mmCIF file of C-alpha atoms in Angstrom:
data_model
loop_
_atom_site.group_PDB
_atom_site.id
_atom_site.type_symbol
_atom_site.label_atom_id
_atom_site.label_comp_id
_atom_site.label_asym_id
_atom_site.label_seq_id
_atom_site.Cartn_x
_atom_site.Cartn_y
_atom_site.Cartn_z
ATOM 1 C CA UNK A 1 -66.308 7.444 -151.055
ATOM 2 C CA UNK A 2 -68.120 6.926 -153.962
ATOM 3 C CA UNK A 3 -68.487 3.697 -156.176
ATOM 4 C CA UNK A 4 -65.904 5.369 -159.232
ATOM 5 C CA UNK A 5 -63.341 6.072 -156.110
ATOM 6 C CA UNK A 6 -63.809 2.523 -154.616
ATOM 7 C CA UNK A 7 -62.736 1.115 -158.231
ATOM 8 C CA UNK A 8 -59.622 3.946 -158.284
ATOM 9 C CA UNK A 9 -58.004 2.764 -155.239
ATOM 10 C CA UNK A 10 -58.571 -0.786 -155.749
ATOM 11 C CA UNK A 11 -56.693 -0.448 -159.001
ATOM 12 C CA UNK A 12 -53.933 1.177 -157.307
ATOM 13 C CA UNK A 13 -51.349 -0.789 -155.711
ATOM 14 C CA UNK A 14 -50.488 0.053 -151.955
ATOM 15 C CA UNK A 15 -47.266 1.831 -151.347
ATOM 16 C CA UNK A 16 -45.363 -0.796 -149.239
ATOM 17 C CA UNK A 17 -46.600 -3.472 -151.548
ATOM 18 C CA UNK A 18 -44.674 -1.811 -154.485
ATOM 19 C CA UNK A 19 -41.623 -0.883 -152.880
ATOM 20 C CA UNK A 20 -41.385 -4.796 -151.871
ATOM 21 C CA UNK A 21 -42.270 -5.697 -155.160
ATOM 22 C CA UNK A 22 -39.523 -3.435 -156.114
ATOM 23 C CA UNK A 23 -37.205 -4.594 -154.022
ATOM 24 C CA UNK A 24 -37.585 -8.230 -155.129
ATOM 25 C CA UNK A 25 -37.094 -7.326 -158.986
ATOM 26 C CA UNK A 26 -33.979 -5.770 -158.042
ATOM 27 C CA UNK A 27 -32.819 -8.742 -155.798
ATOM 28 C CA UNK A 28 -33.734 -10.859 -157.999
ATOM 29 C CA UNK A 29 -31.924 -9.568 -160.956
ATOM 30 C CA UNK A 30 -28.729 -8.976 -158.863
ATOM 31 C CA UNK A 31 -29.325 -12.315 -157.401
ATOM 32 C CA UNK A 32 -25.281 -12.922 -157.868
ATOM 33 C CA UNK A 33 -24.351 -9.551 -156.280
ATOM 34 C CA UNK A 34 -26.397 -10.285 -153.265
ATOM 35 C CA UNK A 35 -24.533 -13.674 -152.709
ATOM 36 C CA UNK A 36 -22.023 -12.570 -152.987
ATOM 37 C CA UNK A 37 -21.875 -9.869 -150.619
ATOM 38 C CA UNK A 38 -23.361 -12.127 -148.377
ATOM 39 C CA UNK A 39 -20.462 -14.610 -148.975
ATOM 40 C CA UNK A 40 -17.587 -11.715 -148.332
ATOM 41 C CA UNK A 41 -19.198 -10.482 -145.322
ATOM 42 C CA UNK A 42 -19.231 -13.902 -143.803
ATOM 43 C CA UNK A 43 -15.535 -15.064 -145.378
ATOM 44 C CA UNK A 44 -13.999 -11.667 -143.619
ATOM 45 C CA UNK A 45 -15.785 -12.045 -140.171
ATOM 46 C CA UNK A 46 -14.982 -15.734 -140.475
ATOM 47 C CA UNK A 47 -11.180 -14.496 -141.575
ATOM 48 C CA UNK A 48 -11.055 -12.279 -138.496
ATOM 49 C CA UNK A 49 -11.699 -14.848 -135.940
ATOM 50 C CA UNK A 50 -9.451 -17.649 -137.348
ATOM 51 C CA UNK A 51 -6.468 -15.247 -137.630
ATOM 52 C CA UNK A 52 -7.371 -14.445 -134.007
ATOM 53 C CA UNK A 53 -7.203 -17.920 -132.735
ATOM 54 C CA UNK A 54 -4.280 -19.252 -134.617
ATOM 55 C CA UNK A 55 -2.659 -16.289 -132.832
ATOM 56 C CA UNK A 56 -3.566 -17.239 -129.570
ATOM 57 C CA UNK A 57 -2.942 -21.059 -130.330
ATOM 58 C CA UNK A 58 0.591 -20.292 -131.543
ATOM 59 C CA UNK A 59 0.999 -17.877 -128.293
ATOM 60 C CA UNK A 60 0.111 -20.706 -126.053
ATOM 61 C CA UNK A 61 2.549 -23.157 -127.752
ATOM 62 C CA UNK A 62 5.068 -20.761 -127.767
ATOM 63 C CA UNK A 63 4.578 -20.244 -123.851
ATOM 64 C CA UNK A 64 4.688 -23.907 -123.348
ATOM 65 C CA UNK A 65 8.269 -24.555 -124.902
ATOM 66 C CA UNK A 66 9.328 -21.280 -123.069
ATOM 67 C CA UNK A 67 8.183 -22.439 -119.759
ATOM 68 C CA UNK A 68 9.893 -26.156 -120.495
ATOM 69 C CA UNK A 69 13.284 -24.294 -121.545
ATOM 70 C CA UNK A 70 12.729 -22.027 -118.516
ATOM 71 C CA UNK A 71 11.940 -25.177 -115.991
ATOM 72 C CA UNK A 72 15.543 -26.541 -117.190
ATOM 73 C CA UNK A 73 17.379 -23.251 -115.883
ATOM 74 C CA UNK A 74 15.582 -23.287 -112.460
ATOM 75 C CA UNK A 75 16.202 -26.538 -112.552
ATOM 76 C CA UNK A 76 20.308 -26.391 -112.735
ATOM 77 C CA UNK A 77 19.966 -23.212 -110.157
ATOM 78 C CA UNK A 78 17.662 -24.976 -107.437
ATOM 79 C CA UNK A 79 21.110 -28.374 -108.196
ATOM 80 C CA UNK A 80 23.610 -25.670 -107.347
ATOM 81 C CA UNK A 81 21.543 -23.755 -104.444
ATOM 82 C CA UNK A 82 21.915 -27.560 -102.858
ATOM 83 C CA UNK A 83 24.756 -28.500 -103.289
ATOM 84 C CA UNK A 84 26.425 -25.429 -101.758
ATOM 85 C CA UNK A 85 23.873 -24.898 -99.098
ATOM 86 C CA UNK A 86 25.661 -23.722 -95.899
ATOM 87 C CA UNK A 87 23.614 -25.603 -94.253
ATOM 88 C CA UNK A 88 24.730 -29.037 -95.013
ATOM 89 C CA UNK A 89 23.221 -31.131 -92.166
ATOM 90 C CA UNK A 90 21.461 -34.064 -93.603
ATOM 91 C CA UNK A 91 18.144 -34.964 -92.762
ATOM 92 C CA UNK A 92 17.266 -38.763 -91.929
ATOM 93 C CA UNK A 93 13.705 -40.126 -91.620
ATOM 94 C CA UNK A 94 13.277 -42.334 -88.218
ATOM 95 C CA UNK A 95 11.254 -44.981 -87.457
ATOM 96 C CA UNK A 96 7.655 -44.517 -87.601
ATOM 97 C CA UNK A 97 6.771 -45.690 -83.964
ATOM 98 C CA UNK A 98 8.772 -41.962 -83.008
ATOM 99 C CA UNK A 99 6.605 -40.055 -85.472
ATOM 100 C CA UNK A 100 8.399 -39.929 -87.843
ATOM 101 C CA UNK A 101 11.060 -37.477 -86.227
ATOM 102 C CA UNK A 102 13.559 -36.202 -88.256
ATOM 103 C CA UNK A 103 17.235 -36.206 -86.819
ATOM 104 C CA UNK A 104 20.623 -34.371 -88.414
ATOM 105 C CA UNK A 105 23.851 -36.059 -88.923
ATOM 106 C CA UNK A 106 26.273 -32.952 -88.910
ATOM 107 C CA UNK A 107 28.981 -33.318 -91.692
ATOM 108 C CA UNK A 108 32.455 -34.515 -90.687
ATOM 109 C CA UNK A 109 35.752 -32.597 -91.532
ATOM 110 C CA UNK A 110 35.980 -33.947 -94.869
ATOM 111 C CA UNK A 111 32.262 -32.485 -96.094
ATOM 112 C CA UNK A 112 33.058 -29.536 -94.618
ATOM 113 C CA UNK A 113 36.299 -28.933 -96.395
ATOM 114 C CA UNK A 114 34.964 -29.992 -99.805
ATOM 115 C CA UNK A 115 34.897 -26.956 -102.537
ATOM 116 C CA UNK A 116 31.930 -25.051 -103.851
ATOM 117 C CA UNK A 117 29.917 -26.277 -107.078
ATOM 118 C CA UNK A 118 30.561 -23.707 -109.055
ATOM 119 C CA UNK A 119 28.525 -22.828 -112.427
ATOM 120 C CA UNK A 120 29.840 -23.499 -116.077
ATOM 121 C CA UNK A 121 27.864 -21.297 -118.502
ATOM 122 C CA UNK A 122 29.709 -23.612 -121.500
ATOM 123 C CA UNK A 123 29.019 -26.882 -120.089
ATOM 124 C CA UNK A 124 25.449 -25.859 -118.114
ATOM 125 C CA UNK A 125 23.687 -23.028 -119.939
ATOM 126 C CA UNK A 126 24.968 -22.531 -123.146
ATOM 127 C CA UNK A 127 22.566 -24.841 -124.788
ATOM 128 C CA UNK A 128 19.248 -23.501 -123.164
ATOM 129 C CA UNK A 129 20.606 -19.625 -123.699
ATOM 130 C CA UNK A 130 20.839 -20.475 -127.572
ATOM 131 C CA UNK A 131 17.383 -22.206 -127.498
ATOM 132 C CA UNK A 132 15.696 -18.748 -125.736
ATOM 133 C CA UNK A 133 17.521 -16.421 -128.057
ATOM 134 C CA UNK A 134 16.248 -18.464 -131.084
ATOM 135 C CA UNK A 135 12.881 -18.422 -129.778
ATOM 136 C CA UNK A 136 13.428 -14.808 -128.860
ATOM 137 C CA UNK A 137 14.865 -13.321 -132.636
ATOM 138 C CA UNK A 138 11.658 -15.908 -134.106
ATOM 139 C CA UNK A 139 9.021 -14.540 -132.006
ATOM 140 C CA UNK A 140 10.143 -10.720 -131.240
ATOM 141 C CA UNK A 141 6.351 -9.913 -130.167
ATOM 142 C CA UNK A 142 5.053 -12.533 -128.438
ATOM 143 C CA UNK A 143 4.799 -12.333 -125.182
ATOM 144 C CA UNK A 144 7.020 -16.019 -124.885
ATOM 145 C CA UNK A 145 9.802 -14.432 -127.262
ATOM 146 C CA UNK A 146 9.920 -11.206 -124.848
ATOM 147 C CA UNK A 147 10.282 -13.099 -121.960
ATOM 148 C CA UNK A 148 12.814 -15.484 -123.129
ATOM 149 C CA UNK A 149 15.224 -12.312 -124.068
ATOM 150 C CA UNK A 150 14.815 -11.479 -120.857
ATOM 151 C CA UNK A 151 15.687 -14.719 -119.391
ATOM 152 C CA UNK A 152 18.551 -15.137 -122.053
ATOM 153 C CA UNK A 153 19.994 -11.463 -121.425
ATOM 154 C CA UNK A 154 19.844 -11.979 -117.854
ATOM 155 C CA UNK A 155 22.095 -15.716 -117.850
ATOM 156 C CA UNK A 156 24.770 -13.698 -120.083
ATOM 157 C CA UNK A 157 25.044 -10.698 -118.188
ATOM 158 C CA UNK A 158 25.188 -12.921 -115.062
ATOM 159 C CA UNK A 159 28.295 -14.916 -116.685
ATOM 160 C CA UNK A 160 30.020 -10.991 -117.248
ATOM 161 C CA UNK A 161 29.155 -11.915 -121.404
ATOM 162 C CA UNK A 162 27.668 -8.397 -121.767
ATOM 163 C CA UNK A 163 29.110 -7.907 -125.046
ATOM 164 C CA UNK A 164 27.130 -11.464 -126.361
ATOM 165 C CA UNK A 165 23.827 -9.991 -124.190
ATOM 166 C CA UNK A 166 23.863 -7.105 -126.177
ATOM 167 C CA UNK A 167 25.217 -8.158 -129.753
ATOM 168 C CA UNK A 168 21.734 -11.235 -128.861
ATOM 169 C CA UNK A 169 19.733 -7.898 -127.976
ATOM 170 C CA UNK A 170 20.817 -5.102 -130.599
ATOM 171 C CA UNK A 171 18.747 -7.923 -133.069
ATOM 172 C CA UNK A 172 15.812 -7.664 -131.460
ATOM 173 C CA UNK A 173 13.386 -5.100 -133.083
ATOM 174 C CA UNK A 174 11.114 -3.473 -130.419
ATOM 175 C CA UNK A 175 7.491 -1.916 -131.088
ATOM 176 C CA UNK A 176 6.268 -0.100 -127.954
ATOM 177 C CA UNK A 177 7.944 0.262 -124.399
ATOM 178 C CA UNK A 178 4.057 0.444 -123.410
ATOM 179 C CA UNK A 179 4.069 -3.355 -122.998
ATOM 180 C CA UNK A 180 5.606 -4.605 -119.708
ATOM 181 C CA UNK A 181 7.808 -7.098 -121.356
ATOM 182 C CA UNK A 182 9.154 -4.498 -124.089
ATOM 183 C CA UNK A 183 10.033 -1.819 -121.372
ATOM 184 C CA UNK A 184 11.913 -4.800 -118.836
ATOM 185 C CA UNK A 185 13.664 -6.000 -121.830
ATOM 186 C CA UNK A 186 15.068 -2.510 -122.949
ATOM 187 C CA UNK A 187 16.009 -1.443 -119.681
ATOM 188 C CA UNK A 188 18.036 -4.547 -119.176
ATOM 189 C CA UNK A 189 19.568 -3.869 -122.455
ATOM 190 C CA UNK A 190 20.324 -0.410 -120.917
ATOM 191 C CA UNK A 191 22.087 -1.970 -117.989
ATOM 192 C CA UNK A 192 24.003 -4.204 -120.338
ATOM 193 C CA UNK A 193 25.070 -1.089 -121.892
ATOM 194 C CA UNK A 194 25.765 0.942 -118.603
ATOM 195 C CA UNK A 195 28.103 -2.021 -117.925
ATOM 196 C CA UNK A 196 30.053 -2.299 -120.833
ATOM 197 C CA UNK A 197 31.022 1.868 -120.412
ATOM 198 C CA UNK A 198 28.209 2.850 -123.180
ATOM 199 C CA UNK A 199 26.454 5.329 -120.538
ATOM 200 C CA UNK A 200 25.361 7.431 -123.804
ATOM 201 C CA UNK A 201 23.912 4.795 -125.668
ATOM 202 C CA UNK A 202 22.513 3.323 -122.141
ATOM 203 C CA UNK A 203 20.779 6.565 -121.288
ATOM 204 C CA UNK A 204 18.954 6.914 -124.585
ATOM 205 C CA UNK A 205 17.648 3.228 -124.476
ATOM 206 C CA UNK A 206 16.391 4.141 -120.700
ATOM 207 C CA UNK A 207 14.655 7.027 -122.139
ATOM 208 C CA UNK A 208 12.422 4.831 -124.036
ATOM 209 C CA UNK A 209 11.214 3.147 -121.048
ATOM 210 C CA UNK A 210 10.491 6.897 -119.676
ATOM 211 C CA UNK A 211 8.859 7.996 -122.183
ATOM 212 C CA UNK A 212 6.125 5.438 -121.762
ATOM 213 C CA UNK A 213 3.510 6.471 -118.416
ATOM 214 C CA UNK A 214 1.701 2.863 -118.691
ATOM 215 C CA UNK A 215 4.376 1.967 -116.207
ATOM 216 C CA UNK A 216 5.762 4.153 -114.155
ATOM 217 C CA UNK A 217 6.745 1.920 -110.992
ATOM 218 C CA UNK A 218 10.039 1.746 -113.376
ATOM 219 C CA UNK A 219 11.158 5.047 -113.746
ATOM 220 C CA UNK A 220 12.159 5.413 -110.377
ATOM 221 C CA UNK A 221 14.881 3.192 -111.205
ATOM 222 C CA UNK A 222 15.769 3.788 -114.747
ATOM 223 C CA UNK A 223 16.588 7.565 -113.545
ATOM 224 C CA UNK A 224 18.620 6.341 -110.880
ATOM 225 C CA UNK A 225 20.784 4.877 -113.221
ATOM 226 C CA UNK A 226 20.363 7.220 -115.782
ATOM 227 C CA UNK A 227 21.976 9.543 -112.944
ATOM 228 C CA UNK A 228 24.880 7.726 -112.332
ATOM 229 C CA UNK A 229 25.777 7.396 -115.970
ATOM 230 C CA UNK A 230 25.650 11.162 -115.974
ATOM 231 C CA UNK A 231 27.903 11.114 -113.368
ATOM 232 C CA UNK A 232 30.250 8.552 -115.525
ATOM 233 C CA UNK A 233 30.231 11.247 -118.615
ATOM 234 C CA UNK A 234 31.078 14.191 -116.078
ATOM 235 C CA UNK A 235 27.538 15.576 -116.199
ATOM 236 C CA UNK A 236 26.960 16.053 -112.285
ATOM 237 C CA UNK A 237 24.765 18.752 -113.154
ATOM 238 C CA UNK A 238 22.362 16.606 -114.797
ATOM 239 C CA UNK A 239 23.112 13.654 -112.496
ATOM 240 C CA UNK A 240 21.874 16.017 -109.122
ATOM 241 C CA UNK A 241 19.032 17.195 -110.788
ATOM 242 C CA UNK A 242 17.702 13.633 -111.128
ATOM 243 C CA UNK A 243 19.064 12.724 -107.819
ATOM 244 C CA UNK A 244 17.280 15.859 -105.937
ATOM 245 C CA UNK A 245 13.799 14.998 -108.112
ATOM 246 C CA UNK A 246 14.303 10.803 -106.346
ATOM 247 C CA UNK A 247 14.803 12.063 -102.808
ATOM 248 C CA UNK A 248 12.417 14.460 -103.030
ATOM 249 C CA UNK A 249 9.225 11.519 -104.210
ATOM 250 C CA UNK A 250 7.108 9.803 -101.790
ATOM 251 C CA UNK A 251 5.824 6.081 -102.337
ATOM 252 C CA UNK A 252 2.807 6.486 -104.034
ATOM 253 C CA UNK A 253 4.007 9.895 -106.296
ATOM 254 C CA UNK A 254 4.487 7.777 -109.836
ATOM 255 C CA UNK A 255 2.056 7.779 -112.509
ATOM 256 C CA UNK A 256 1.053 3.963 -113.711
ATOM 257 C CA UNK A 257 2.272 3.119 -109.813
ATOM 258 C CA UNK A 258 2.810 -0.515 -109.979
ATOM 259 C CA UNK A 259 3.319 -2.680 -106.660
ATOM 260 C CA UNK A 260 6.844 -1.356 -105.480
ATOM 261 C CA UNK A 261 6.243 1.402 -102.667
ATOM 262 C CA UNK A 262 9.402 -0.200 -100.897
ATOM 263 C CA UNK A 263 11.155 -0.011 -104.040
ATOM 264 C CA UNK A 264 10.648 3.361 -104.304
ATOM 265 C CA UNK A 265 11.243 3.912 -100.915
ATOM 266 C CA UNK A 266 14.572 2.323 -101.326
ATOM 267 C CA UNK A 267 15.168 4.074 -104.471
ATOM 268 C CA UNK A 268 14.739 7.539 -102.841
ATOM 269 C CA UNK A 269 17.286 6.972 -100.473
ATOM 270 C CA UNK A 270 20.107 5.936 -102.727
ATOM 271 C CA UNK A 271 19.173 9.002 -104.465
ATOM 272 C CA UNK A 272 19.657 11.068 -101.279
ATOM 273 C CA UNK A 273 23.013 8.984 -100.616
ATOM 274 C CA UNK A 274 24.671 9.631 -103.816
ATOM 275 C CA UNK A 275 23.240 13.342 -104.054
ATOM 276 C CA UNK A 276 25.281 14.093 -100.983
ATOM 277 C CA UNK A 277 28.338 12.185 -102.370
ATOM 278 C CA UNK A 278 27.663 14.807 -105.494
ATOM 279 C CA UNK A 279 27.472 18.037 -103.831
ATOM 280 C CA UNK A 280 30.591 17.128 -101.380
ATOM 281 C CA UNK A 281 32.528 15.980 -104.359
ATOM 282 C CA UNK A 282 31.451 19.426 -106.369
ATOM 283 C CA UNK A 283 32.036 21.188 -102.978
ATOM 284 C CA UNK A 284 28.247 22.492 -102.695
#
């Protein structure tokens, strides 16, 4: 290289060097742009996470004061399992010194003879049942307000107040059967339904709990029902061809198979019970 080319190239800047020196013109003149971009990207990520854990913060207090309201039921069930117990032998600590031995002082004629507890919805679940719906209609897709329509559903149908169950239910404004919760909560609002005579209405709320595979250990079930409300709106036709499609599955045959292969089991047989009722009834 000669001595004129030396001078050239040291009088022109290097390639990188300008495009940084570029580069920090620009940023520097859009100083505020930069910031602020900066600031956004940070404010949204930031945004993202807190809405995240308020969410699961509120789901975790919301699963608290469900489990407290829940504690209260098993609670009054575990009083009533007691006091009617058949087996109403008391058990009285001995002395230590004969290890602690436990003897039973059978009841006399009087215990015996004395009537069964018997369960007031008004006077021992009405207030609980009104504290689950409430959380229930406030919370419709949390996993605390699902389960407490379940648990508040299941008191009322248990009490024969179907028609409350499913006026508390029809309120209830469902997303996806693909979550458990959803798809036990709908088919118990089928069964309400089934009970109360509405076998159309009953069928078509089952059918959402079909149409979702993520959990097919329930179908089984649901079309086991769904076949004997065909049967209640004279539709044997339809009612055999569900019955003939249970008998005919093996544990282990449903998509999304959940822990149930007794179930299913058990299902299938009902199926093959109430399909022969069918075809004697239709004369087949």
């Amino acid at each position: 290289m000669t001595d004129k080319n030396i001078v050239k190239a040291a009088k022109t800047p290097d390639q990188l060097l300008k495009t940084l020196t570029t580069s920090f013109q620009w940023s520097r003149a859009h100083s505020q742009l930069v910031v602020g971009a900066v600031v956004v990207f940070f404010l949204v990520g930031g945004g993202v996470s807190l809405y995240d854990y308020l969410k699961k913060h509120k789901e975790v207090e919301l699963q608290e004061k469900y489990y407290t309201l829940e504690r209260v039921i098993l609670d009054k069930k575990k009083e009533f399992a007691k006091a009617n117990s058949k087996d109403s032998e008391k058990e009285l600590p001995q002395n230590e010194a004969q290890g602690k031995t436990k003897s039973k002082i059978k009841p006399t004629a009087e215990t015996a003879a004395k009537p069964p507890v018997v369960e007031d919805y008004q006077k021992d679940y009405s207030e609980v049942v009104v504290k689950l719906e409430e959380m229930a209609l406030q919370n419709p897709h949390s996993r605390a307000g699902l389960m407490a329509a379940l648990h508040a559903s299941d008191i009322l149908a248990q009490f024969k107040k179907d028609s409350e169950a499913l006026e508390f239910l029809n309120k209830i404004q469902f997303q996806k059967a693909d979550d458990l919760l959803e798809a036990l909560v709908l088919k118990q609002k089928g069964n309400i339904q089934a009970n109360l005579g509405q076998c159309k209405e009953a069928i078509a709320t089952w059918s959402q709990v079909l149409a979702s595979k993520s959990h097919g250990y329930l179908h089984p079930d649901v079309k086991l029902r769904q076949a004997l409300c065909y049967e209640t709106l004279k539709d044997p036709n339809q009612a055999e061809k569900l019955y003939q499609e249970l008998s005919q599955k093996t544990p282990g045959e449903t998509p999304g198979k959940g822990p149930g292969e007794e179930s299913d089991l058990s299902t299938s047989k009902e199926a093959e019970k109430y399909l022969r009722l069918l075809r004697l009834n239709k004369g087949t």
